[in-house]
């Protein structure tokens, strides 16, 4: 063995770069857990005096540069980048959000109840030998019981490529307006705050977002001064049309006209869905347009006796008409805005459930959708034991008072 020379010995510690930050990927309910990988430097350079000097590049950085160089050469030097967009599904509880997502992703599997906030993704190739675009699909479960979770997927980083899909259960018209109002208000408030925050650091990007809000509305549209576009692309889907079509014609008329007004006011697309394969294909086309930028359909259907299909910007207040009430009834309604007037008209026919009823459904622990017999039985047993303990404790304190 040769004697160790401290002046020419290479220290081992600098050979390892700092570990990579981990990335978490979710696919359905499967999750790849975070891990860390130390990266070995590609080599070293000995100096005449002192310890070896290490290069700045790691093997990972060198490999990454090689891959990027190869991709650019394969794409003809165009430098094509992978496009990533996000689509957020919110809406009525058990309204069919998961079914729509699975259909869009061509996954033949039975839908499962959504627990809180769930994530999956899809990929689509632009062409031969080109990188696949990625679409991130988020879904909020529980209807309006988990409103705080809306702020999680919509961030400063995802804001400019984010779209919203509101799914409303047409078979439960009394819940329709409260669900729609709560979810849209919370989301709009959050997005507006993010745009204001973005404007402080990137005024150009914030301005582009505000201009994009009007992209679906023609400059010469007669209603341009009367609407307030949603800050991010919005699609409203009325689900369970197969049940809705059996409603009384007057009730269907009120629901259709109300949803048309709300959609038009927010610059959103409106369409109805059911188990029909033809309708699901239409919905899939619209979602693919949000997720991958595929050309959107130009077809339109405004007949209330058929499933509505109205792309953003193609409706008008003159075609929608006034709220379906007599002039005397309309005169008795005191509304500050057109939206408030439509709300009062709708809730006159479909009054929302009482506050106490809706409050009970806000506790996920009591939601039958998440029932687990063994856990629920044990919880009931522990609740009984707790009540018995409280009674015994109360008796003990009373006995002490009597003794004293």
XYZ file of C-alpha atoms in Angstrom:
404
model
C 0.000 0.000 0.000
C 1.167 3.522 -0.787
C 1.298 6.070 2.014
C -1.607 8.511 2.147
C -0.683 12.011 0.999
C -3.161 14.539 2.453
C -2.284 17.100 -0.224
C -3.316 14.854 -3.114
C -6.101 12.884 -1.457
C -9.537 13.542 -2.950
C -12.233 14.086 -0.303
C -15.246 11.834 -0.881
C -17.920 14.189 0.477
C -17.867 16.659 -2.469
C -18.358 13.751 -4.891
C -22.024 13.750 -3.982
C -24.240 16.636 -4.927
C -27.230 17.684 -2.896
C -30.124 15.247 -3.309
C -32.785 16.035 -5.814
C -36.051 17.401 -4.540
C -38.591 14.650 -4.895
C -41.595 14.737 -7.082
C -44.892 13.045 -6.241
C -47.007 11.565 -8.938
C -50.547 10.338 -8.514
C -52.287 8.014 -10.903
C -55.811 7.250 -9.807
C -55.518 6.013 -6.260
C -51.936 4.786 -6.676
C -49.153 6.955 -5.405
C -45.419 6.873 -5.907
C -43.879 7.851 -2.601
C -41.141 10.465 -2.450
C -37.543 9.370 -2.534
C -34.108 11.001 -2.718
C -31.234 10.078 -5.018
C -27.650 11.299 -4.448
C -26.026 12.293 -7.719
C -22.354 11.507 -8.396
C -20.262 14.199 -10.068
C -19.003 13.338 -13.524
C -15.343 13.865 -12.677
C -12.838 16.120 -11.003
C -9.929 18.370 -11.845
C -6.726 18.147 -9.743
C -5.044 21.397 -8.836
C -1.325 21.744 -8.393
C -1.757 22.589 -4.768
C -4.525 21.716 -2.328
C -7.524 19.474 -2.786
C -9.175 18.523 -6.054
C -11.490 21.107 -7.621
C -14.949 19.789 -8.510
C -16.862 20.713 -11.672
C -20.184 22.549 -11.361
C -22.168 20.040 -13.469
C -23.496 16.804 -12.036
C -24.162 13.658 -14.029
C -27.860 14.488 -13.830
C -27.355 17.939 -15.384
C -25.153 16.517 -18.135
C -27.671 13.751 -18.912
C -30.541 16.240 -18.910
C -28.698 18.480 -21.365
C -28.032 15.491 -23.649
C -31.707 14.479 -23.650
C -32.853 18.030 -24.395
C -30.329 18.271 -27.204
C -31.565 14.969 -28.655
C -35.236 16.027 -28.448
C -34.510 19.304 -30.215
C -32.682 17.480 -33.028
C -35.524 14.945 -33.391
C -38.077 17.754 -33.619
C -36.166 19.404 -36.417
C -34.689 22.059 -34.161
C -38.095 23.532 -33.353
C -37.601 23.168 -29.621
C -41.169 21.917 -29.112
C -42.149 22.062 -25.472
C -44.572 19.873 -23.577
C -47.803 21.741 -22.892
C -49.420 21.237 -19.488
C -52.953 22.321 -18.586
C -55.212 21.720 -15.596
C -58.962 21.044 -15.485
C -60.801 21.252 -12.159
C -64.136 19.420 -11.766
C -66.467 20.750 -9.063
C -70.216 20.512 -8.582
C -73.099 18.551 -7.123
C -72.422 15.644 -4.842
C -72.883 12.360 -6.747
C -73.445 14.449 -9.861
C -71.333 12.352 -12.237
C -67.990 14.200 -12.231
C -65.910 11.020 -11.933
C -67.851 9.341 -14.742
C -67.107 12.247 -17.080
C -63.392 12.211 -16.210
C -63.106 8.457 -16.786
C -64.886 8.795 -20.123
C -62.539 11.569 -21.212
C -59.529 9.414 -20.327
C -60.951 6.279 -22.011
C -60.796 4.331 -18.767
C -63.252 1.462 -18.614
C -63.708 1.168 -14.858
C -66.611 1.735 -12.471
C -66.554 5.183 -10.815
C -65.835 5.289 -7.088
C -67.010 7.922 -4.596
C -64.608 10.855 -4.534
C -62.939 11.402 -1.176
C -62.259 15.112 -0.672
C -59.849 16.176 -3.449
C -58.582 13.671 -6.011
C -56.104 13.910 -8.874
C -55.325 12.031 -12.060
C -53.798 12.931 -15.400
C -53.938 12.200 -19.098
C -51.472 12.536 -21.977
C -51.972 13.138 -25.670
C -49.437 13.208 -28.504
C -49.537 16.138 -30.924
C -48.112 14.042 -33.719
C -45.498 11.471 -34.641
C -42.267 11.673 -32.620
C -43.425 14.711 -30.651
C -43.672 15.114 -26.870
C -47.058 14.323 -25.349
C -49.092 17.134 -23.836
C -50.152 16.570 -20.235
C -53.540 17.368 -18.719
C -53.960 17.434 -14.950
C -57.471 16.521 -13.782
C -58.584 17.572 -10.305
C -61.922 16.648 -8.742
C -63.559 18.060 -5.623
C -65.917 15.672 -3.837
C -68.622 16.372 -1.291
C -70.540 19.046 -3.200
C -70.280 22.266 -1.157
C -69.043 20.640 2.067
C -65.325 21.054 1.296
C -65.132 24.548 -0.168
C -61.779 25.290 1.493
C -60.077 22.710 -0.743
C -60.824 24.734 -3.878
C -57.753 26.871 -3.244
C -55.321 23.918 -3.285
C -55.009 23.122 -7.032
C -55.460 26.729 -8.237
C -52.130 28.437 -7.579
C -49.999 31.207 -9.080
C -48.093 28.550 -11.040
C -51.179 26.865 -12.569
C -53.477 29.881 -12.883
C -52.765 30.758 -16.521
C -53.420 27.206 -17.776
C -56.383 26.409 -15.530
C -59.995 25.649 -16.530
C -63.091 24.967 -14.452
C -65.893 22.456 -15.078
C -69.026 22.847 -12.943
C -71.228 19.725 -12.955
C -74.799 20.283 -11.721
C -77.290 17.488 -11.007
C -80.425 18.325 -13.023
C -82.432 15.686 -11.155
C -82.186 17.757 -7.925
C -83.273 21.261 -8.969
C -83.741 22.512 -5.385
C -80.018 22.052 -4.732
C -78.925 23.450 -8.072
C -78.736 27.199 -7.371
C -77.134 26.974 -3.873
C -74.510 24.547 -5.201
C -73.753 26.659 -8.249
C -73.635 29.939 -6.333
C -71.392 28.696 -3.513
C -68.842 26.972 -5.735
C -68.583 29.752 -8.311
C -68.331 32.542 -5.731
C -65.562 30.838 -3.752
C -63.610 29.983 -6.901
C -64.018 33.438 -8.457
C -62.913 35.199 -5.264
C -59.805 33.024 -5.023
C -58.866 33.450 -8.695
C -59.420 37.223 -8.571
C -57.014 37.457 -5.625
C -54.400 35.442 -7.508
C -54.712 37.687 -10.575
C -54.240 40.796 -8.422
C -51.196 39.176 -6.824
C -49.870 38.196 -10.255
C -50.282 41.773 -11.466
C -47.873 43.016 -8.806
C -45.053 40.806 -10.088
C -46.019 40.311 -13.744
C -48.367 43.017 -14.996
C -48.200 41.744 -18.577
C -49.349 38.219 -17.631
C -52.225 39.585 -15.534
C -53.302 41.832 -18.410
C -53.224 38.890 -20.827
C -55.443 36.881 -18.476
C -58.004 39.698 -18.314
C -58.021 39.948 -22.096
C -58.369 36.178 -22.429
C -61.573 36.345 -20.375
C -63.229 38.085 -23.343
C -61.789 35.807 -26.031
C -65.075 33.913 -26.537
C -67.160 37.080 -26.836
C -67.141 38.870 -30.187
C -66.345 42.577 -30.040
C -69.650 43.457 -31.711
C -71.773 41.154 -29.500
C -74.821 43.126 -28.260
C -74.410 41.820 -24.683
C -70.740 42.682 -24.305
C -71.448 45.488 -21.809
C -73.962 43.421 -19.830
C -71.938 40.372 -18.852
C -69.076 39.652 -16.446
C -66.875 36.813 -17.796
C -65.470 34.313 -15.333
C -61.724 34.901 -14.773
C -60.771 31.429 -16.082
C -62.414 29.271 -18.797
C -65.657 27.807 -17.439
C -67.879 24.970 -18.651
C -71.221 24.202 -16.972
C -72.549 20.663 -17.417
C -76.069 19.653 -16.430
C -75.886 15.936 -15.633
C -78.568 13.224 -15.449
C -80.538 14.610 -18.364
C -82.248 11.222 -18.738
C -84.107 11.959 -15.466
C -84.531 15.669 -16.149
C -86.276 15.104 -19.495
C -89.264 13.575 -17.672
C -89.875 16.764 -15.642
C -92.894 18.988 -16.257
C -92.299 21.221 -19.291
C -92.653 24.463 -17.299
C -90.083 23.326 -14.749
C -87.696 22.310 -17.507
C -88.190 25.724 -19.099
C -87.249 27.577 -15.904
C -84.155 25.436 -15.308
C -82.968 25.722 -18.914
C -83.450 29.489 -19.144
C -81.801 30.057 -15.768
C -78.742 28.000 -16.645
C -78.512 29.702 -20.033
C -78.524 33.119 -18.375
C -75.885 32.185 -15.781
C -73.649 30.577 -18.410
C -73.960 33.522 -20.777
C -73.365 36.049 -17.981
C -70.107 34.314 -17.026
C -69.017 33.728 -20.623
C -69.227 29.972 -20.096
C -70.213 27.009 -22.240
C -73.361 25.085 -21.279
C -74.272 21.503 -22.109
C -76.402 18.665 -20.777
C -75.179 15.112 -20.269
C -76.631 11.694 -19.555
C -75.660 8.063 -20.019
C -76.132 8.525 -23.761
C -72.934 7.753 -25.659
C -73.604 10.557 -28.136
C -73.848 13.166 -25.362
C -70.768 11.801 -23.598
C -68.774 12.096 -26.827
C -69.798 15.749 -27.100
C -68.763 16.369 -23.506
C -65.475 14.590 -24.125
C -64.769 16.866 -27.064
C -65.324 19.967 -24.940
C -63.092 18.686 -22.114
C -60.371 17.743 -24.608
C -60.489 21.301 -25.910
C -59.829 22.598 -22.379
C -57.160 20.002 -21.620
C -55.284 19.761 -24.919
C -56.386 22.729 -27.001
C -58.221 20.628 -29.579
C -60.575 22.579 -31.865
C -63.916 23.077 -30.168
C -67.266 22.138 -31.666
C -69.266 24.848 -33.415
C -72.605 23.044 -33.126
C -75.338 24.572 -30.980
C -78.668 23.382 -29.532
C -80.954 25.766 -27.602
C -84.183 23.736 -27.770
C -85.361 23.110 -24.187
C -86.960 19.853 -25.353
C -83.515 18.554 -26.291
C -80.168 18.422 -24.478
C -78.703 21.937 -24.463
C -75.320 22.443 -26.108
C -74.236 26.082 -26.256
C -70.535 26.960 -26.655
C -69.355 30.125 -24.930
C -70.240 33.353 -26.720
C -72.915 31.873 -28.997
C -75.955 32.716 -26.844
C -77.597 36.097 -26.261
C -79.949 37.716 -23.759
C -82.488 38.365 -26.510
C -82.652 34.638 -27.305
C -82.795 33.654 -23.632
C -85.620 36.084 -22.888
C -86.839 37.404 -19.554
C -87.344 35.254 -16.436
C -90.431 33.035 -16.871
C -92.802 34.887 -14.515
C -95.739 37.212 -15.063
C -95.102 40.979 -15.006
C -97.006 41.305 -11.723
C -94.862 38.638 -10.044
C -91.674 40.155 -11.446
C -92.699 43.570 -10.129
C -93.006 42.187 -6.607
C -89.451 40.859 -6.619
C -86.934 43.414 -5.367
C -83.628 42.623 -7.048
C -80.472 44.737 -7.261
C -78.920 42.993 -10.275
C -80.082 40.762 -13.158
C -78.342 37.800 -11.483
C -80.240 38.491 -8.266
C -83.517 38.682 -10.198
C -82.951 35.290 -11.845
C -82.042 33.824 -8.465
C -85.284 35.040 -6.872
C -87.354 33.731 -9.777
C -85.638 30.339 -9.670
C -85.908 29.936 -5.894
C -89.587 30.918 -6.029
C -90.219 27.729 -8.013
C -87.430 25.597 -6.515
C -86.899 26.773 -2.917
C -83.547 25.608 -1.492
C -83.414 23.163 1.383
C -83.410 24.549 4.911
C -80.119 25.638 6.449
C -80.340 22.933 9.130
C -80.597 20.194 6.514
C -77.635 21.477 4.546
C -75.612 21.923 7.747
C -75.997 18.265 8.643
C -74.613 17.165 5.277
C -71.483 19.280 5.783
C -70.021 16.758 8.250
C -68.275 14.041 6.176
C -68.123 11.776 9.252
C -71.921 11.430 9.113
C -72.110 11.080 5.361
C -73.490 7.623 4.421
C -71.344 7.763 1.271
C -68.261 7.142 3.429
C -69.800 4.500 5.701
C -67.496 1.807 7.154
C -69.425 -0.676 9.294
C -66.584 -1.714 11.619
C -65.392 1.831 12.218
C -68.928 3.167 12.633
C -69.858 0.434 15.127
C -66.745 1.107 17.190
C -67.437 4.848 17.085
C -71.003 4.281 18.298
C -69.714 2.066 21.116
C -67.177 4.695 22.190
C -69.836 7.404 22.080
C -72.004 5.334 24.441
C -69.060 4.753 26.771
C -68.327 8.478 26.791
C -71.912 9.348 27.678
C -71.902 6.769 30.484
C -68.615 8.183 31.786
C -70.096 11.698 31.822
C -73.123 10.482 33.807
C -70.956 8.634 36.326
C -68.679 11.644 36.721
C -71.670 13.899 37.285
C -72.995 11.569 40.011
C -69.580 11.491 41.688
C -69.382 15.279 41.871
C -72.905 15.500 43.284
C -72.014 12.925 45.948
C -68.967 14.990 46.940
C -71.140 18.088 47.294
C -73.621 16.269 49.544
C -70.842 14.872 51.716
C -69.350 18.305 52.210
